[in-house]
Coordinates of C-alpha atoms in Angstrom, one line a residue:
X1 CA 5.9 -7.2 29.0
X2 CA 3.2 -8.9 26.5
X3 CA 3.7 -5.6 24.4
X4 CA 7.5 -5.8 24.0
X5 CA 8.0 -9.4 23.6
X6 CA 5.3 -8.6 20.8
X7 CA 7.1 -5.7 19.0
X8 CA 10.5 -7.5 19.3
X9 CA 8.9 -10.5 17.4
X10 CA 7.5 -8.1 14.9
X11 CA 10.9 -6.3 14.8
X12 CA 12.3 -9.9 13.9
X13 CA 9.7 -11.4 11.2
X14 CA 10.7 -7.5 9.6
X15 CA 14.7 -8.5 9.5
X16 CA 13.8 -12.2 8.7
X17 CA 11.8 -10.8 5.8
X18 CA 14.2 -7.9 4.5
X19 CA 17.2 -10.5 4.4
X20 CA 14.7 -13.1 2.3
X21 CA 14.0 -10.0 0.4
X22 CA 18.1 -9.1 -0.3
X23 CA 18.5 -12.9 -1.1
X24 CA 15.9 -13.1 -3.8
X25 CA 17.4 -9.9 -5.0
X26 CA 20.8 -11.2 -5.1
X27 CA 19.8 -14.4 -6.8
X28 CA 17.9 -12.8 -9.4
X29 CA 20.8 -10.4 -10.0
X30 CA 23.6 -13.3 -10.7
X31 CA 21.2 -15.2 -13.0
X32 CA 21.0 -12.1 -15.2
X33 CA 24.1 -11.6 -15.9
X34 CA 24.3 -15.5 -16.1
X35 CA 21.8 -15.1 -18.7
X36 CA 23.7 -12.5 -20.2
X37 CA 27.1 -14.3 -20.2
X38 CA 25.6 -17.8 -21.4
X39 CA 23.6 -15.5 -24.7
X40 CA 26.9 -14.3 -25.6
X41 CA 28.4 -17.8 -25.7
X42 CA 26.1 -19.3 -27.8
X43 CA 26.0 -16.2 -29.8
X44 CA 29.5 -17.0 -30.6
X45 CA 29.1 -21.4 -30.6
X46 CA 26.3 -20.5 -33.4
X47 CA 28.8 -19.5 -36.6
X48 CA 31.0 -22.8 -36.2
X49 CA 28.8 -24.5 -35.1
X50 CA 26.2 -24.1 -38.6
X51 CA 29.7 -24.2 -40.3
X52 CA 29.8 -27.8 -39.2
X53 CA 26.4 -28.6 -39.8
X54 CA 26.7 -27.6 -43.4
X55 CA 29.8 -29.8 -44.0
X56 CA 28.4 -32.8 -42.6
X57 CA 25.2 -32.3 -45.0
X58 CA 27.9 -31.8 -47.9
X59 CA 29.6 -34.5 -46.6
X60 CA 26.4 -37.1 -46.2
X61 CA 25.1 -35.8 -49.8
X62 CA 28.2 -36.8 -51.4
X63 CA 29.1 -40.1 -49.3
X64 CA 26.0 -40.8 -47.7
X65 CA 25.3 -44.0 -49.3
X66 CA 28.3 -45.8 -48.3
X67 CA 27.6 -47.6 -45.5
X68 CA 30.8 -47.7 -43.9
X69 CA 30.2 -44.4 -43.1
X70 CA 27.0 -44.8 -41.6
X71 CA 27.7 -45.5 -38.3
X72 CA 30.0 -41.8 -37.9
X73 CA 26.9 -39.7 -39.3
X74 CA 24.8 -41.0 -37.0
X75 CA 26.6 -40.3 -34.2
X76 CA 28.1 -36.6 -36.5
X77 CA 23.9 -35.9 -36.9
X78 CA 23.1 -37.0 -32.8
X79 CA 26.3 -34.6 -31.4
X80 CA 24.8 -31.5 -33.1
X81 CA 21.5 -31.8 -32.5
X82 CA 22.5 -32.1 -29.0
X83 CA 24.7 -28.9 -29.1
X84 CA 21.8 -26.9 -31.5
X85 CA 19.5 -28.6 -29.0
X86 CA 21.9 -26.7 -25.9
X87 CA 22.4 -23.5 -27.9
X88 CA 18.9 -22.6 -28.6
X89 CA 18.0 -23.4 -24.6
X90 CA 21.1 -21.0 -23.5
X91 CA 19.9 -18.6 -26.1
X92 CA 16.1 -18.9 -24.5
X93 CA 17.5 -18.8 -20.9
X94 CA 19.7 -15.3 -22.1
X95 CA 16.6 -13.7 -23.5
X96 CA 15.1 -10.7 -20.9
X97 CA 11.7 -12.0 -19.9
X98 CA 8.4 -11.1 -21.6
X99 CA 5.7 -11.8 -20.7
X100 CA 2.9 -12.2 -23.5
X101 CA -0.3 -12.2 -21.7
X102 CA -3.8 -13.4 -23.6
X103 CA -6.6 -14.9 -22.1
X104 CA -6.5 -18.9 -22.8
X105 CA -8.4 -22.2 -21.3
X106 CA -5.6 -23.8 -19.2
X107 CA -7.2 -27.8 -20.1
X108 CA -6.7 -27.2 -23.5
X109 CA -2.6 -26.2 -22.9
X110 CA -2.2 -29.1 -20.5
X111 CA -4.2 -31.5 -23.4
X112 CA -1.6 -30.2 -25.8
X113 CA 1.5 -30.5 -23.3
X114 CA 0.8 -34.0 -22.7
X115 CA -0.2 -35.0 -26.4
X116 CA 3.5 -33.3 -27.0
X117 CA 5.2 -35.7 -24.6
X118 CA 3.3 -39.5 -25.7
X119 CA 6.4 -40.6 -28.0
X120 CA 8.2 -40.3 -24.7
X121 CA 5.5 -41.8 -22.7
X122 CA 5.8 -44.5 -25.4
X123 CA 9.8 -45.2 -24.9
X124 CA 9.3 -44.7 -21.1
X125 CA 6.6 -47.5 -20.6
X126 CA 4.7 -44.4 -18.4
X127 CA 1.2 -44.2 -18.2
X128 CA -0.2 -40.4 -18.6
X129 CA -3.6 -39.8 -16.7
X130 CA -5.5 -36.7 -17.2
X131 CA -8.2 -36.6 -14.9
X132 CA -9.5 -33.3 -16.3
X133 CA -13.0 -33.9 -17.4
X134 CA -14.5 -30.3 -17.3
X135 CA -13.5 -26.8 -19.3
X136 CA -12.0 -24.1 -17.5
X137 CA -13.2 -20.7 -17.9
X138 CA -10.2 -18.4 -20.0
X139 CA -7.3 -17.2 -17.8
X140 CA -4.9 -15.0 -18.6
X141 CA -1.6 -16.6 -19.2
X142 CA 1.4 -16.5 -21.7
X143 CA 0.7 -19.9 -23.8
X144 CA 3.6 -20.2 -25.5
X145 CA 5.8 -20.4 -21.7
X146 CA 3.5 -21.9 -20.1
X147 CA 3.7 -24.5 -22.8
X148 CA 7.0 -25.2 -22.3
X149 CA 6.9 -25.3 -18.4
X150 CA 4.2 -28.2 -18.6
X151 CA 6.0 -29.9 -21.5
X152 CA 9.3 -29.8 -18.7
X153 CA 7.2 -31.0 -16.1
X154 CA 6.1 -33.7 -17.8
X155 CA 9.1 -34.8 -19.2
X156 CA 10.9 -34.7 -16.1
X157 CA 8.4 -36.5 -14.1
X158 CA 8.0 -39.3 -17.3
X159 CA 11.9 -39.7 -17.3
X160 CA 12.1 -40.0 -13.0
X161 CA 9.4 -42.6 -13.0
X162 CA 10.4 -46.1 -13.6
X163 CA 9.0 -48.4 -16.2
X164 CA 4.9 -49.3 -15.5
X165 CA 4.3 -46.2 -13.7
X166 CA 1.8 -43.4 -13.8
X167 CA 2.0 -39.6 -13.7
X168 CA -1.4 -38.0 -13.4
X169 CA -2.5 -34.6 -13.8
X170 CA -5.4 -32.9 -12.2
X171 CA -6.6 -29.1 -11.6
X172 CA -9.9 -27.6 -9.7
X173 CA -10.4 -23.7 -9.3
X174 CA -10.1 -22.4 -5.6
X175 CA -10.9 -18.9 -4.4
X176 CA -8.5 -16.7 -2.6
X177 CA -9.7 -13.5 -0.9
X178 CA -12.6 -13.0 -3.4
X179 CA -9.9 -13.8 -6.9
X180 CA -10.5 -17.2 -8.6
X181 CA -7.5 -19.1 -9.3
X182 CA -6.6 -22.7 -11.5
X183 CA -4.4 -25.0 -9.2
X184 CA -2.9 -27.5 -11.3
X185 CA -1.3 -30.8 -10.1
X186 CA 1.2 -33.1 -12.0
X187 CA 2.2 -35.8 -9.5
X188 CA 4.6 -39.1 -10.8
X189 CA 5.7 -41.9 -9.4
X190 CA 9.4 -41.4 -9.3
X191 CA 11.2 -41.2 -5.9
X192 CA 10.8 -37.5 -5.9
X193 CA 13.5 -34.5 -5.1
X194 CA 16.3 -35.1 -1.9
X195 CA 15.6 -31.9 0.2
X196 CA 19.0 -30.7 -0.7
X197 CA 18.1 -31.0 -4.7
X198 CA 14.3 -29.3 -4.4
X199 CA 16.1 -26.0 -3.0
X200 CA 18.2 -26.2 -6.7
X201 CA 15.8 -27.1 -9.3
X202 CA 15.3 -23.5 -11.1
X203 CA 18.9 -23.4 -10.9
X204 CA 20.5 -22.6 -14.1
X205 CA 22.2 -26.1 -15.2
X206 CA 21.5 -27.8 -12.2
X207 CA 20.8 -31.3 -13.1
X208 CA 20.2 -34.7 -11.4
X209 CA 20.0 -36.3 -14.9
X210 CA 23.8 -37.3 -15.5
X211 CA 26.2 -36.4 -18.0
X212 CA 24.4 -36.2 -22.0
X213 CA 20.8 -36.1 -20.5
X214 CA 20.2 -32.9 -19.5
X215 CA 21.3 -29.3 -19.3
X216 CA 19.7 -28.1 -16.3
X217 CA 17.8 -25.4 -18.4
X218 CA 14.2 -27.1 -18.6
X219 CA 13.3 -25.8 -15.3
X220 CA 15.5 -22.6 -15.2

Protein backbone atom coordinates (compact mmCIF):
# COMPACT_ATOMS: atom_id res chain seq x y z
CA UNK A 1 0.00 0.00 0.00
CA UNK A 2 3.04 2.49 1.21
CA UNK A 3 4.49 1.69 -2.41
CA UNK A 4 1.46 2.66 -4.47
CA UNK A 5 0.29 5.65 -2.59
CA UNK A 6 4.03 6.52 -3.19
CA UNK A 7 4.20 6.05 -7.08
CA UNK A 8 0.74 7.63 -7.44
CA UNK A 9 2.17 10.75 -5.74
CA UNK A 10 5.27 10.58 -7.94
CA UNK A 11 2.90 10.00 -10.95
CA UNK A 12 1.19 13.36 -9.77
CA UNK A 13 4.29 15.83 -8.91
CA UNK A 14 5.26 14.35 -12.90
CA UNK A 15 1.70 15.76 -14.38
CA UNK A 16 1.88 18.78 -11.96
CA UNK A 17 5.31 19.44 -13.32
CA UNK A 18 4.71 18.71 -17.19
CA UNK A 19 1.56 21.12 -17.13
CA UNK A 20 3.98 23.91 -15.27
CA UNK A 21 6.27 22.99 -17.95
CA UNK A 22 3.48 23.51 -21.11
CA UNK A 23 2.49 26.81 -19.23
CA UNK A 24 5.87 28.35 -19.18
CA UNK A 25 6.05 27.19 -22.79
CA UNK A 26 2.92 28.71 -23.80
CA UNK A 27 3.70 31.99 -22.12
CA UNK A 28 6.97 32.37 -23.57
CA UNK A 29 5.50 31.49 -26.95
CA UNK A 30 2.71 34.54 -26.91
CA UNK A 31 5.33 37.07 -25.62
CA UNK A 32 7.40 36.34 -28.79
CA UNK A 33 5.29 36.99 -31.17
CA UNK A 34 4.12 39.99 -28.80
CA UNK A 35 7.59 41.03 -29.16
CA UNK A 36 7.40 40.56 -32.69
CA UNK A 37 4.14 42.40 -33.23
CA UNK A 38 5.01 45.41 -30.88
CA UNK A 39 8.84 45.70 -33.07
CA UNK A 40 6.87 46.03 -36.07
CA UNK A 41 4.72 48.82 -34.65
CA UNK A 42 7.28 50.92 -33.60
CA UNK A 43 9.14 50.10 -36.66
CA UNK A 44 6.34 51.84 -38.41
CA UNK A 45 5.58 54.82 -35.35
CA UNK A 46 9.45 55.69 -35.98
CA UNK A 47 9.22 57.53 -39.68
CA UNK A 48 6.32 59.99 -38.50
CA UNK A 49 7.14 60.07 -35.60
CA UNK A 50 11.13 61.72 -36.41
CA UNK A 51 9.03 63.63 -39.10
CA UNK A 52 7.38 65.45 -36.24
CA UNK A 53 10.32 65.81 -34.20
CA UNK A 54 12.09 67.60 -36.99
CA UNK A 55 9.19 70.18 -37.54
CA UNK A 56 8.87 71.01 -34.06
CA UNK A 57 12.81 71.76 -34.03
CA UNK A 58 12.14 73.84 -37.32
CA UNK A 59 9.31 75.20 -35.75
CA UNK A 60 11.13 76.16 -32.19
CA UNK A 61 14.36 77.52 -34.32
CA UNK A 62 12.23 79.91 -36.17
CA UNK A 63 9.61 80.89 -33.29
CA UNK A 64 11.20 79.84 -30.36
CA UNK A 65 11.73 82.99 -28.78
CA UNK A 66 8.25 84.13 -28.62
CA UNK A 67 7.03 83.35 -25.48
CA UNK A 68 3.59 82.85 -26.31
CA UNK A 69 4.54 79.89 -27.64
CA UNK A 70 6.38 78.62 -24.88
CA UNK A 71 4.05 76.99 -23.05
CA UNK A 72 2.90 74.48 -26.47
CA UNK A 73 6.69 73.38 -27.01
CA UNK A 74 6.97 72.39 -23.75
CA UNK A 75 4.34 70.31 -23.64
CA UNK A 76 5.18 69.52 -28.12
CA UNK A 77 9.10 68.55 -26.52
CA UNK A 78 7.52 66.39 -23.24
CA UNK A 79 4.77 64.30 -25.67
CA UNK A 80 7.66 63.01 -27.88
CA UNK A 81 10.06 62.22 -25.62
CA UNK A 82 7.49 60.23 -24.01
CA UNK A 83 6.52 58.36 -27.35
CA UNK A 84 10.63 58.13 -28.37
CA UNK A 85 10.88 57.20 -24.77
CA UNK A 86 7.91 54.19 -25.52
CA UNK A 87 9.30 53.38 -28.96
CA UNK A 88 12.80 52.59 -28.13
CA UNK A 89 11.42 50.24 -24.92
CA UNK A 90 8.92 48.35 -27.61
CA UNK A 91 11.80 48.21 -29.93
CA UNK A 92 14.12 46.71 -26.86
CA UNK A 93 11.28 44.40 -25.74
CA UNK A 94 10.97 43.13 -29.75
CA UNK A 95 14.67 42.41 -30.01
CA UNK A 96 15.38 38.29 -29.72
CA UNK A 97 17.42 37.91 -26.58
CA UNK A 98 21.27 37.87 -26.41
CA UNK A 99 22.86 37.31 -23.97
CA UNK A 100 26.51 39.03 -23.80
CA UNK A 101 28.24 37.30 -21.14
CA UNK A 102 31.77 38.79 -19.51
CA UNK A 103 32.98 38.38 -16.31
CA UNK A 104 32.14 41.71 -14.11
CA UNK A 105 32.22 42.72 -10.13
CA UNK A 106 28.43 42.83 -9.47
CA UNK A 107 29.09 46.06 -6.46
CA UNK A 108 30.47 47.98 -8.99
CA UNK A 109 27.08 47.54 -11.39
CA UNK A 110 24.82 48.06 -8.43
CA UNK A 111 27.17 51.41 -7.39
CA UNK A 112 26.49 52.55 -10.91
CA UNK A 113 22.69 51.55 -10.93
CA UNK A 114 22.07 53.56 -7.97
CA UNK A 115 24.37 56.63 -8.86
CA UNK A 116 21.99 56.46 -12.17
CA UNK A 117 18.81 56.76 -10.19
CA UNK A 118 19.88 59.94 -7.32
CA UNK A 119 18.17 62.77 -9.44
CA UNK A 120 15.15 60.68 -8.85
CA UNK A 121 16.05 59.90 -5.37
CA UNK A 122 16.36 63.64 -5.21
CA UNK A 123 12.60 64.53 -6.56
CA UNK A 124 11.33 61.48 -4.52
CA UNK A 125 12.63 62.63 -1.01
CA UNK A 126 13.93 58.63 -0.85
CA UNK A 127 16.83 57.75 0.86
CA UNK A 128 19.19 55.12 -1.01
CA UNK A 129 21.24 52.81 1.39
CA UNK A 130 23.92 50.66 0.04
CA UNK A 131 25.16 48.54 2.69
CA UNK A 132 27.72 46.87 0.39
CA UNK A 133 31.06 47.49 2.00
CA UNK A 134 33.21 44.65 0.49
CA UNK A 135 34.30 43.72 -3.34
CA UNK A 136 32.83 40.79 -4.95
CA UNK A 137 34.96 38.40 -6.76
CA UNK A 138 34.05 38.76 -10.94
CA UNK A 139 30.95 36.90 -12.09
CA UNK A 140 29.89 36.31 -15.20
CA UNK A 141 26.96 38.42 -16.23
CA UNK A 142 25.74 40.57 -19.20
CA UNK A 143 26.41 44.29 -17.82
CA UNK A 144 24.68 46.15 -19.99
CA UNK A 145 20.98 44.11 -19.00
CA UNK A 146 21.77 43.62 -15.86
CA UNK A 147 22.18 47.32 -15.79
CA UNK A 148 19.03 48.14 -16.74
CA UNK A 149 17.20 45.46 -14.52
CA UNK A 150 18.82 47.20 -11.32
CA UNK A 151 18.22 50.70 -12.70
CA UNK A 152 14.17 49.27 -13.01
CA UNK A 153 14.32 48.02 -9.72
CA UNK A 154 15.37 50.89 -8.27
CA UNK A 155 13.24 53.13 -9.89
CA UNK A 156 10.21 51.28 -9.23
CA UNK A 157 10.92 50.74 -5.62
CA UNK A 158 12.01 54.83 -5.39
CA UNK A 159 8.62 55.84 -7.13
CA UNK A 160 6.37 53.10 -4.65
CA UNK A 161 7.88 54.44 -1.52
CA UNK A 162 6.45 57.55 -0.10
CA UNK A 163 8.23 60.72 0.70
CA UNK A 164 11.12 60.13 3.79
CA UNK A 165 11.55 56.60 3.09
CA UNK A 166 14.38 54.22 2.47
CA UNK A 167 15.23 51.56 -0.06
CA UNK A 168 18.33 49.62 0.81
CA UNK A 169 20.35 47.29 -0.95
CA UNK A 170 22.42 44.50 0.30
CA UNK A 171 24.22 41.22 -1.23
CA UNK A 172 26.40 38.27 0.51
CA UNK A 173 27.68 35.17 -1.54
CA UNK A 174 25.97 31.78 -0.56
CA UNK A 175 27.06 28.36 -1.74
CA UNK A 176 24.72 25.97 -3.47
CA UNK A 177 25.77 22.35 -4.04
CA UNK A 178 29.47 23.17 -4.19
CA UNK A 179 28.76 26.60 -7.01
CA UNK A 180 29.13 30.08 -5.37
CA UNK A 181 26.50 32.45 -6.07
CA UNK A 182 25.83 36.66 -5.38
CA UNK A 183 22.34 37.04 -3.80
CA UNK A 184 21.37 40.50 -4.13
CA UNK A 185 18.55 42.26 -2.09
CA UNK A 186 16.78 45.63 -3.01
CA UNK A 187 14.04 46.02 -0.36
CA UNK A 188 11.76 49.66 -0.17
CA UNK A 189 9.42 50.84 1.88
CA UNK A 190 6.39 51.05 -0.30
CA UNK A 191 3.34 48.89 0.50
CA UNK A 192 4.68 46.18 -1.78
CA UNK A 193 2.83 44.04 -4.69
CA UNK A 194 -1.17 42.68 -4.00
CA UNK A 195 -0.81 38.87 -4.56
CA UNK A 196 -2.86 39.23 -7.72
CA UNK A 197 -0.29 42.01 -9.10
CA UNK A 198 3.19 39.99 -8.16
CA UNK A 199 1.93 36.98 -10.43
CA UNK A 200 1.86 39.97 -13.45
CA UNK A 201 4.94 42.02 -13.08
CA UNK A 202 7.12 40.64 -16.10
CA UNK A 203 4.10 41.08 -17.93
CA UNK A 204 4.43 42.88 -21.08
CA UNK A 205 2.61 46.48 -20.25
CA UNK A 206 1.32 45.49 -17.15
CA UNK A 207 1.43 48.47 -15.03
CA UNK A 208 0.25 49.63 -11.48
CA UNK A 209 1.68 53.10 -12.30
CA UNK A 210 -1.52 54.86 -13.91
CA UNK A 211 -2.08 56.29 -17.14
CA UNK A 212 1.40 58.67 -18.49
CA UNK A 213 3.73 56.95 -15.84
CA UNK A 214 4.60 53.89 -17.06
CA UNK A 215 4.50 51.45 -19.95
CA UNK A 216 4.74 48.15 -18.26
CA UNK A 217 8.06 47.40 -20.18
CA UNK A 218 10.74 48.14 -17.26
CA UNK A 219 10.26 44.84 -15.82
CA UNK A 220 9.13 42.86 -19.01
Amino acid sequence: VADLRREIAERRRAQEEQARLQASLGRSERMAVMGSLVAGVAHEVRNPLFGMSSTLDAFEARFGARQEFQPYLRMLRGELNRLSELMRELLEYGRPTSVDLSPDRIDGVIAEAIHACEPLAKRTNVEIVNHIRQAFPPVLMDRRRLLQALQNLFENALQHSSSGGIVEVAAQTVRDENAVWIDCVIRDSGPGFPPDDLQRIFEPFFTTKGVGRGTGLGLA
